[in-house]
Coordinates of C-alpha atoms and ligand atoms in Angstrom, one line a residue:
M813 CA -173.4 140.9 39.9
R814 CA -175.0 138.9 42.7
K815 CA -173.9 139.9 46.2
K816 CA -175.6 137.2 48.2
G817 CA -177.4 133.9 47.8
G818 CA -174.9 132.3 45.6
R819 CA -171.4 131.2 45.7
V820 CA -170.5 131.9 42.1
I821 CA -169.9 135.6 41.4
S822 CA -168.9 136.8 38.0
L823 CA -166.6 139.7 38.4
L824 CA -166.2 140.7 34.8
C825 CA -169.2 142.9 34.7
V826 CA -167.7 145.4 37.1
V827 CA -164.3 145.7 35.5
A828 CA -165.1 148.4 33.1
L829 CA -166.6 150.5 35.8
L830 CA -163.7 150.1 38.1
F831 CA -161.0 151.1 35.8
G832 CA -162.4 154.6 35.8
V833 CA -162.8 154.7 39.6
V834 CA -159.5 153.5 41.0
G835 CA -156.6 155.7 40.1
T836 CA -155.3 157.8 43.0
L837 CA -151.6 157.6 43.4
A838 CA -151.6 159.4 46.7
G839 CA -148.0 160.5 46.6
C840 CA -146.1 157.5 45.2
S841 CA -142.8 158.3 43.8
E842 CA -142.6 158.9 40.1
K843 CA -140.5 155.7 39.7
D844 CA -142.5 152.5 39.9
K845 CA -145.8 154.2 40.5
V846 CA -148.0 151.9 38.3
V847 CA -148.1 148.2 37.8
K848 CA -148.3 148.0 34.1
R849 CA -151.2 145.8 33.0
S850 CA -149.9 143.6 30.2
D851 CA -152.2 143.2 27.1
D852 CA -152.9 139.6 28.0
T853 CA -153.9 140.3 31.6
E854 CA -157.7 139.9 31.9
F855 CA -158.1 140.4 35.7
V856 CA -156.0 141.7 38.5
I857 CA -156.3 140.6 42.2
L858 CA -154.5 142.6 44.9
M859 CA -153.7 140.5 48.0
L860 CA -153.3 142.3 51.4
S861 CA -152.8 140.6 54.7
D862 CA -151.6 141.1 58.3
T863 CA -152.4 144.7 58.7
H864 CA -152.5 144.1 62.5
I865 CA -154.3 147.4 63.2
E866 CA -153.4 149.0 66.5
N867 CA -155.5 151.3 68.5
K868 CA -153.6 154.4 67.5
E869 CA -154.6 157.2 65.1
G870 CA -151.1 157.3 63.6
Y871 CA -151.3 153.6 62.8
Y872 CA -154.5 154.1 60.7
K873 CA -152.9 157.1 58.9
R874 CA -149.8 155.1 57.9
L875 CA -151.8 152.0 56.9
F876 CA -154.4 153.9 54.9
R877 CA -151.7 155.8 53.0
T878 CA -150.0 152.5 52.0
M879 CA -153.4 151.1 51.0
D880 CA -154.0 154.1 48.8
D881 CA -150.6 153.6 47.2
L882 CA -151.1 149.9 46.6
V883 CA -154.7 150.2 45.2
G884 CA -153.6 153.2 43.1
M885 CA -150.6 151.3 41.7
A886 CA -152.3 148.0 41.0
S887 CA -155.8 149.2 39.9
P888 CA -157.1 145.8 41.0
D889 CA -160.4 144.3 39.9
F890 CA -160.7 142.4 43.2
V891 CA -159.0 142.8 46.6
I892 CA -158.5 139.9 49.0
M893 CA -157.6 140.8 52.6
A894 CA -156.2 137.5 53.9
G895 CA -156.6 138.1 57.6
D896 CA -155.0 139.3 60.8
L897 CA -156.6 142.6 60.1
T898 CA -156.2 143.3 63.8
H899 CA -155.4 141.8 67.2
I900 CA -156.7 144.5 69.5
D901 CA -159.7 144.3 71.9
E902 CA -161.4 147.1 69.9
N903 CA -161.6 144.8 66.9
D904 CA -165.1 146.3 66.1
V905 CA -163.5 149.7 65.5
A906 CA -160.6 148.2 63.5
F907 CA -162.9 146.2 61.2
Q908 CA -165.2 149.1 60.7
R909 CA -162.5 151.6 59.9
F910 CA -160.7 149.2 57.6
A911 CA -163.9 148.2 55.8
E912 CA -164.9 151.8 55.4
K913 CA -161.6 152.5 53.7
M914 CA -162.0 149.4 51.4
E915 CA -165.6 150.4 50.5
S916 CA -164.4 153.8 49.6
Y917 CA -162.4 152.3 46.7
R918 CA -165.7 150.9 45.2
I919 CA -163.9 147.7 44.3
P920 CA -165.2 144.2 45.1
W921 CA -163.2 142.7 47.9
T922 CA -163.3 139.9 50.4
F923 CA -161.7 138.7 53.6
T924 CA -160.4 135.4 55.1
F925 CA -160.2 134.9 58.8
A926 CA -156.9 134.5 60.6
N927 CA -155.7 133.6 64.1
H928 CA -155.9 137.1 65.6
D929 CA -159.0 138.7 64.1
A930 CA -161.5 137.6 66.8
S931 CA -159.1 137.5 69.7
G932 CA -160.2 141.0 70.9
K933 CA -163.0 141.6 73.4
N934 CA -165.6 143.5 71.4
W935 CA -166.5 141.4 68.4
T936 CA -166.7 137.6 68.0
K937 CA -165.9 135.9 64.8
E938 CA -169.7 135.8 64.0
D939 CA -170.1 139.5 64.7
I940 CA -167.3 140.2 62.2
A941 CA -168.8 137.9 59.6
D942 CA -172.2 139.5 60.0
Y943 CA -170.7 142.9 59.6
L944 CA -168.8 142.0 56.5
E945 CA -171.9 140.5 54.9
S946 CA -173.7 143.8 55.4
L947 CA -171.3 145.8 53.3
E948 CA -171.9 146.8 49.7
Y949 CA -168.6 146.0 47.9
C950 CA -167.4 143.3 50.3
Q951 CA -168.3 139.9 48.8
F952 CA -167.8 137.9 52.0
C953 CA -170.4 135.3 52.8
K954 CA -170.5 133.2 55.9
G955 CA -171.2 130.2 53.7
D956 CA -172.9 126.8 54.3
E957 CA -173.8 126.0 57.9
D958 CA -172.5 122.4 57.6
V959 CA -169.1 123.5 56.5
Y960 CA -166.6 124.5 59.2
G961 CA -165.8 128.3 59.5
Y962 CA -166.9 131.4 57.7
G963 CA -166.0 132.6 54.2
N964 CA -165.3 129.4 52.5
Q965 CA -166.2 130.7 49.1
Y966 CA -165.4 130.7 45.4
F967 CA -165.5 133.4 42.8
N968 CA -165.4 132.6 39.1
V969 CA -163.4 135.0 36.8
T970 CA -164.7 135.3 33.3
D971 CA -163.1 136.7 30.1
K972 CA -164.7 139.3 27.9
N973 CA -166.9 136.7 26.3
G974 CA -168.2 135.4 29.6
N975 CA -166.2 132.2 29.6
V976 CA -164.9 131.1 33.1
I977 CA -161.1 131.2 32.9
Q978 CA -160.1 130.9 36.6
T979 CA -161.7 130.3 40.0
I980 CA -160.7 132.0 43.2
F981 CA -161.1 130.0 46.4
T982 CA -161.0 131.5 49.8
I983 CA -160.8 129.3 52.9
D984 CA -161.1 129.7 56.6
T985 CA -157.9 128.6 58.5
S986 CA -158.8 130.3 61.8
G987 CA -160.0 128.6 65.0
P988 CA -163.7 128.8 66.2
V989 CA -162.7 131.8 68.5
D990 CA -159.1 132.6 67.5
G991 CA -155.8 130.8 66.8
T992 CA -155.0 128.7 63.8
H993 CA -157.1 125.8 62.6
H994 CA -156.5 123.0 60.1
V995 CA -158.7 122.6 57.1
E996 CA -161.5 120.3 58.4
S997 CA -163.0 117.4 56.5
S998 CA -166.2 119.4 55.9
Q999 CA -164.2 122.1 54.2
I1000 CA -162.3 119.5 52.1
D1001 CA -165.7 118.0 51.1
W1002 CA -167.0 121.4 50.2
Y1003 CA -163.8 122.2 48.1
R1004 CA -164.2 118.8 46.3
R1005 CA -167.9 119.4 45.6
S1006 CA -167.2 122.9 44.4
V1007 CA -164.5 121.9 42.0
A1008 CA -166.9 119.3 40.5
E1009 CA -169.8 121.7 40.5
I1010 CA -167.8 124.4 38.6
A1011 CA -166.5 121.8 36.1
T1012 CA -170.0 120.5 35.5
E1013 CA -171.3 124.1 35.0
V1014 CA -168.5 125.2 32.8
N1015 CA -167.4 122.1 30.9
G1016 CA -170.4 119.8 31.3
D1017 CA -168.3 117.2 33.1
P1018 CA -167.4 117.0 36.8
N1019 CA -163.9 115.7 35.9
K1020 CA -163.0 118.5 33.4
V1021 CA -161.9 120.8 36.1
V1022 CA -161.5 124.6 35.8
P1023 CA -158.1 126.1 36.9
S1024 CA -158.2 127.7 40.3
I1025 CA -156.1 129.5 42.9
M1026 CA -156.6 129.5 46.7
F1027 CA -156.2 132.2 49.3
A1028 CA -156.0 131.6 53.1
H1029 CA -154.2 133.0 56.1
I1030 CA -152.3 130.1 57.4
P1031 CA -149.7 128.2 55.2
M1032 CA -150.1 124.5 54.4
K1033 CA -147.7 122.3 56.3
E1034 CA -146.1 121.4 52.9
Y1035 CA -144.6 124.9 52.6
K1036 CA -141.5 123.9 54.6
E1037 CA -140.6 121.0 52.4
A1038 CA -141.4 122.9 49.3
Y1039 CA -139.0 125.7 50.2
D1040 CA -136.3 123.4 51.5
T1041 CA -136.4 121.4 48.2
A1042 CA -136.4 124.6 46.1
S1043 CA -133.5 126.0 48.2
K1044 CA -131.5 122.9 47.8
N1045 CA -132.2 122.7 44.0
K1046 CA -131.7 126.5 43.6
T1047 CA -135.1 126.8 42.1
I1048 CA -136.6 129.5 44.4
I1049 CA -138.9 131.6 42.1
H1050 CA -139.0 134.7 44.2
G1051 CA -138.3 136.1 47.7
K1052 CA -136.9 134.7 50.9
R1053 CA -137.7 132.7 54.0
R1054 CA -136.8 135.0 56.9
E1055 CA -138.7 133.0 59.6
K1056 CA -139.8 129.5 59.9
E1057 CA -143.2 128.5 58.6
C1058 CA -145.9 128.1 61.2
P1059 CA -148.8 126.0 59.8
D1060 CA -151.5 124.6 62.1
G1061 CA -150.3 121.7 64.2
T1062 CA -153.0 119.3 63.0
D1063 CA -152.3 117.6 59.7
D1064 CA -155.1 117.9 57.1
E1065 CA -155.8 116.6 53.6
L1066 CA -155.9 119.9 51.8
Y1067 CA -152.6 119.5 49.8
E1068 CA -153.4 115.9 49.0
T1069 CA -156.9 116.8 47.8
I1070 CA -155.5 119.7 45.7
C1071 CA -153.1 117.3 44.0
E1072 CA -155.8 114.7 43.5
L1073 CA -158.3 117.1 41.9
G1074 CA -155.8 118.9 39.6
S1075 CA -157.7 122.2 39.6
T1076 CA -155.8 124.5 42.0
S1077 CA -152.3 125.6 40.8
A1078 CA -151.4 128.1 43.6
Y1079 CA -151.9 128.7 47.3
Y1080 CA -151.4 132.2 48.7
C1081 CA -151.0 132.9 52.5
G1082 CA -149.9 135.5 55.0
H1083 CA -149.2 134.8 58.7
E1084 CA -145.4 134.9 58.7
H1085 CA -144.7 138.6 58.3
K1086 CA -141.1 138.4 57.1
N1087 CA -141.6 135.7 54.5
N1088 CA -142.4 136.7 50.9
Y1089 CA -141.2 133.7 48.9
A1090 CA -142.8 131.8 46.1
V1091 CA -141.7 128.2 45.2
E1092 CA -143.2 125.4 43.2
W1093 CA -143.3 121.8 44.4
G1094 CA -145.4 118.9 43.3
G1095 CA -147.0 121.1 40.6
I1096 CA -148.3 123.6 43.1
R1097 CA -147.1 127.2 43.7
F1098 CA -146.6 128.0 47.3
S1099 CA -146.6 131.8 48.0
Y1100 CA -146.3 134.2 50.9
N1101 CA -147.8 137.6 50.7
E1102 CA -145.9 140.7 51.7
T1103 CA -147.0 142.0 55.1
M1104 CA -149.0 145.1 55.8
R1105 CA -147.9 145.4 59.4
H1106 CA -146.7 148.9 60.0
V1107 CA -144.3 148.6 62.9
F1108 CA -140.7 149.5 63.1
Y1109 CA -139.3 146.0 63.5
I1110 CA -140.8 144.8 60.3
P1111 CA -138.5 146.2 57.6
S1112 CA -140.9 146.3 54.7
R1113 CA -144.6 146.4 53.8
G1114 CA -146.6 145.7 50.7
G1115 CA -148.8 143.3 48.9
L1116 CA -149.1 140.8 46.0
V1117 CA -150.6 141.5 42.6
I1118 CA -152.0 138.4 40.9
N1119 CA -152.6 138.7 37.2
V1120 CA -155.1 136.3 35.6
K1121 CA -154.3 136.1 31.9
S1122 CA -156.8 135.7 29.1
D1123 CA -155.8 132.1 28.6
G1124 CA -156.4 131.4 32.3
K1125 CA -152.8 131.3 33.3
V1126 CA -151.7 133.2 36.4
T1127 CA -148.6 135.4 37.2
Q1128 CA -147.8 137.5 40.2
Q1129 CA -145.8 140.6 41.2
N1130 CA -144.7 141.8 44.6
I1131 CA -145.0 145.4 45.5
R1132 CA -143.1 146.5 48.6
R1133 CA -141.4 149.4 50.2
S1134 CA -139.0 149.8 53.1
L1135 CA -139.9 151.1 56.5
V1136 CA -139.0 154.6 55.8
S1137 CA -139.5 155.2 52.1
R1138 CA -142.5 155.4 49.8
N1139 CA -140.5 154.4 46.8
Y1140 CA -142.1 151.1 45.9
K1141 CA -140.3 148.2 44.2
I1142 CA -142.5 146.3 41.8
S1143 CA -141.2 142.9 40.8
E1144 CA -141.3 141.5 37.3
E1145 CA -144.2 139.1 36.6
Y1146 CA -143.3 135.5 37.6
Ligands
LIG1271 FE1 -151.5 135.2 61.6

């Protein structure tokens, strides 16, 4: 497995090792303590986001206990932390403590920047990116200098025979310092090039695209229309809108490009802490993650399990618990 110097990382080679390593249940209830991996599930991604770490020892304790629970239940092959890890001035401390926890699981993981991560005093966005690149299990790379942002990357998932069955894209939707940011034309061009590059490598033809899914912090502006349409037609797949969607104010061409290329079937984001819905619109699945913010006014916390099947198809499952209970609810695959 290559850590640096390339944007394609085959993850299969570490799967066998990891099944033996991750398994602590850390006090979960007997009920719903394991996400059962179906026979046709080849690869499991655990998505976390919006931990919003505060400068309090008790916060770390509560957060790390939930992380132990989720990693123990999901036994993921890859973890994606989709941003807003913290908002405090001591963001250097928050990133180091979170990353030390993640590294202790000995599972490949990565990170996407969000609107708050570099709003603190101590570390800039580049400091954070440099630190993440220095870690052993973290797969984060700053990426091409001529592409806006850091951590615009892709990861190819292979089956037991080494065939690429799915690609995971991560994309930077944060501002140069903080705040939200639209997906710039340099990122769109990079995405377009990458889809063609993967298709050429895997299928010998830039137009024979490989299926992919995309992770970012900020929702696309199309989320609102997607949910409104699904709500009207009573076709909501999962979850609820509990607060309005807040995409970046500048329109971009990401959704249009996704539709045009025909590779990416799903987009996963965080940002709105109370939303956890999934809807399909225009052939794309729009999903919100469960939040990991551990404060009293957020009624639940959890994550999303994304199952990549042996035929390349993708399902997902929500894991969440209430503010006061550690009895997790694991949804059916959908
Ligand atoms: Fe956010």
